[in-house]
Amino acid sequence: MKNITLNSPIEKIYPPGTLLPVKLSPDSVGKIKFPERTDRMLLSPLVEAYHTKENQLLVRAVIFIARKETKDLDFGIYQNCYIDLNGNPQLQFFISYDLVETKETDFLIYEVAFNAIDIPYGSLSKISTIQTFLWDIDPVTSRGTVTTVQPA
């Protein structure tokens, strides 16, 4: 069996769904510091969602991005819709950017607000919960496992 080592960078891998027209403000609304932090894990966003009078689904999120990551940030929010086992439409939102490969203790705080786009399976008014994930678009630094396939 031959091992293959990649010498060139791997392309970025973006999450499933539709890229929403959401831009991150160039100015943060604040900053936070975790001086004892020793890992490279992304900080989970704080997310709320509301049904509006205009029959929209408004999502508001507070996102924490390491100070080192803010320069030339490839940021996007993707909406994915699927049908659960009970036949109900479900929404997922993926907040994506490229995670810096260093341990960081200083984070800038950003606020984003956006309306979900119409879904092909029913109405947004039927959505009672949403799922939000952080997605590292650089597969080299994403978490996962490598499994060797054994011969027959």
Short mmCIF file of C-alpha atoms in Angstrom, two decimals:
data_model
loop_
_atom_site.label_atom_id
_atom_site.label_comp_id
_atom_site.label_asym_id
_atom_site.label_seq_id
_atom_site.Cartn_x
_atom_site.Cartn_y
_atom_site.Cartn_z
CA MET A 1 0.00 0.00 0.00
CA LYS A 2 1.32 3.44 -0.91
CA ASN A 3 0.77 6.54 1.21
CA ILE A 4 0.12 9.75 -0.67
CA THR A 5 1.31 13.04 0.79
CA LEU A 6 -0.03 16.28 -0.59
CA ASN A 7 2.62 18.94 -1.10
CA SER A 8 0.28 21.69 -2.19
CA PRO A 9 -2.51 23.28 -0.16
CA ILE A 10 -5.92 21.64 -0.36
CA GLU A 11 -8.73 23.70 -1.81
CA LYS A 12 -11.21 25.24 0.56
CA ILE A 13 -14.34 23.22 1.20
CA TYR A 14 -17.51 25.21 1.70
CA PRO A 15 -20.59 23.97 3.58
CA PRO A 16 -23.76 22.67 1.94
CA GLY A 17 -26.63 24.96 1.13
CA THR A 18 -27.11 28.39 -0.35
CA LEU A 19 -24.71 31.25 0.36
CA LEU A 20 -26.71 34.07 1.92
CA PRO A 21 -26.01 37.72 1.07
CA VAL A 22 -24.59 38.44 4.54
CA LYS A 23 -21.51 40.59 4.93
CA LEU A 24 -19.52 40.94 8.10
CA SER A 25 -19.08 44.54 9.19
CA PRO A 26 -15.45 45.68 9.03
CA ASP A 27 -15.84 46.99 12.57
CA SER A 28 -16.33 44.69 15.52
CA VAL A 29 -18.75 45.63 18.31
CA GLY A 30 -16.29 44.67 21.01
CA LYS A 31 -13.59 42.28 22.08
CA ILE A 32 -13.11 39.52 24.60
CA LYS A 33 -10.02 37.80 25.95
CA PHE A 34 -9.54 34.26 27.26
CA PRO A 35 -5.93 34.34 28.57
CA GLU A 36 -5.96 30.75 29.80
CA ARG A 37 -7.18 29.32 26.48
CA THR A 38 -4.96 26.48 25.21
CA ASP A 39 -6.85 24.95 22.28
CA ARG A 40 -7.67 26.02 18.72
CA MET A 41 -11.40 25.25 18.81
CA LEU A 42 -13.83 27.76 17.36
CA LEU A 43 -16.01 29.62 19.85
CA SER A 44 -19.69 28.84 19.34
CA PRO A 45 -21.90 31.74 18.26
CA LEU A 46 -24.81 33.06 20.28
CA VAL A 47 -27.88 32.76 18.03
CA GLU A 48 -31.54 33.78 18.28
CA ALA A 49 -34.28 33.43 15.67
CA TYR A 50 -37.64 35.16 15.37
CA HIS A 51 -40.72 34.95 13.19
CA THR A 52 -41.52 38.51 12.06
CA LYS A 53 -44.83 40.20 11.27
CA GLU A 54 -43.81 40.14 7.61
CA ASN A 55 -43.71 36.28 7.67
CA GLN A 56 -39.93 36.26 7.59
CA LEU A 57 -37.56 34.23 9.73
CA LEU A 58 -35.02 36.66 11.20
CA VAL A 59 -31.77 35.24 12.57
CA ARG A 60 -29.42 37.27 14.76
CA ALA A 61 -25.99 35.97 15.76
CA VAL A 62 -23.03 37.12 17.79
CA ILE A 63 -19.84 35.66 16.37
CA PHE A 64 -16.41 35.50 18.02
CA ILE A 65 -13.50 35.62 15.59
CA ALA A 66 -9.85 35.45 16.61
CA ARG A 67 -8.10 38.76 16.05
CA LYS A 68 -5.53 37.08 13.76
CA GLU A 69 -8.31 35.72 11.54
CA THR A 70 -9.92 39.04 10.68
CA LYS A 71 -7.45 40.07 7.95
CA ASP A 72 -8.70 38.91 4.52
CA LEU A 73 -11.41 36.83 6.19
CA ASP A 74 -13.26 34.48 3.82
CA PHE A 75 -16.58 34.68 5.71
CA GLY A 76 -19.97 33.36 4.67
CA ILE A 77 -23.27 32.09 6.02
CA TYR A 78 -24.96 29.20 4.24
CA GLN A 79 -28.56 28.05 4.61
CA ASN A 80 -29.42 24.38 4.16
CA CYS A 81 -32.92 22.90 4.29
CA TYR A 82 -33.83 19.25 4.78
CA ILE A 83 -36.84 17.15 5.77
CA ASP A 84 -36.68 15.36 9.13
CA LEU A 85 -37.95 11.83 9.82
CA ASN A 86 -41.42 13.18 10.62
CA GLY A 87 -41.69 15.00 7.28
CA ASN A 88 -41.11 18.47 8.73
CA PRO A 89 -38.79 21.01 7.10
CA GLN A 90 -35.67 21.85 9.11
CA LEU A 91 -33.15 24.66 8.65
CA GLN A 92 -29.42 24.60 9.21
CA PHE A 93 -27.11 27.61 9.05
CA PHE A 94 -23.37 27.25 8.60
CA ILE A 95 -21.18 30.16 9.65
CA SER A 96 -17.99 29.55 7.70
CA TYR A 97 -14.50 30.97 7.68
CA ASP A 98 -10.89 29.77 7.68
CA LEU A 99 -9.59 28.97 11.17
CA VAL A 100 -6.07 30.23 11.91
CA GLU A 101 -3.69 27.43 12.85
CA THR A 102 -2.46 29.08 16.06
CA LYS A 103 -3.85 29.17 19.56
CA GLU A 104 -5.57 32.51 20.08
CA THR A 105 -6.75 34.24 23.24
CA ASP A 106 -8.05 37.55 21.80
CA PHE A 107 -11.38 37.54 19.98
CA LEU A 108 -13.32 40.28 18.24
CA ILE A 109 -17.10 40.25 18.56
CA TYR A 110 -19.29 40.73 15.50
CA GLU A 111 -23.07 40.92 15.16
CA VAL A 112 -24.89 39.70 12.06
CA ALA A 113 -28.59 39.69 11.25
CA PHE A 114 -30.25 38.15 8.22
CA ASN A 115 -33.53 36.77 6.96
CA ALA A 116 -33.75 33.13 5.97
CA ILE A 117 -34.57 32.57 2.31
CA ASP A 118 -37.72 30.71 1.27
CA ILE A 119 -37.50 26.94 1.49
CA PRO A 120 -38.64 24.45 -1.14
CA TYR A 121 -40.41 22.20 1.39
CA GLY A 122 -43.21 24.14 3.02
CA SER A 123 -43.21 27.50 4.71
CA LEU A 124 -40.75 29.30 6.98
CA SER A 125 -43.65 29.75 9.41
CA LYS A 126 -43.47 26.00 10.14
CA ILE A 127 -39.87 26.22 11.35
CA SER A 128 -39.77 25.96 15.14
CA THR A 129 -36.03 25.35 15.63
CA ILE A 130 -32.87 25.98 13.66
CA GLN A 131 -29.41 24.46 13.83
CA THR A 132 -26.30 26.62 13.58
CA PHE A 133 -22.80 25.27 12.98
CA LEU A 134 -19.34 26.76 12.64
CA TRP A 135 -17.55 25.47 9.55
CA ASP A 136 -13.79 25.68 8.99
CA ILE A 137 -13.40 25.97 5.21
CA ASP A 138 -9.78 24.80 5.34
CA PRO A 139 -9.89 20.99 5.55
CA VAL A 140 -6.27 20.87 6.73
CA THR A 141 -7.28 22.44 10.05
CA SER A 142 -10.76 20.96 10.31
CA ARG A 143 -11.45 18.28 12.88
CA GLY A 144 -11.91 14.75 11.68
CA THR A 145 -10.29 11.35 11.47
CA VAL A 146 -8.33 9.41 8.93
CA THR A 147 -9.34 5.76 8.54
CA THR A 148 -7.33 3.19 6.65
CA VAL A 149 -9.39 0.85 4.46
CA GLN A 150 -8.37 -2.75 5.14
CA PRO A 151 -7.98 -5.27 2.32
CA ALA A 152 -10.66 -7.92 1.77
#
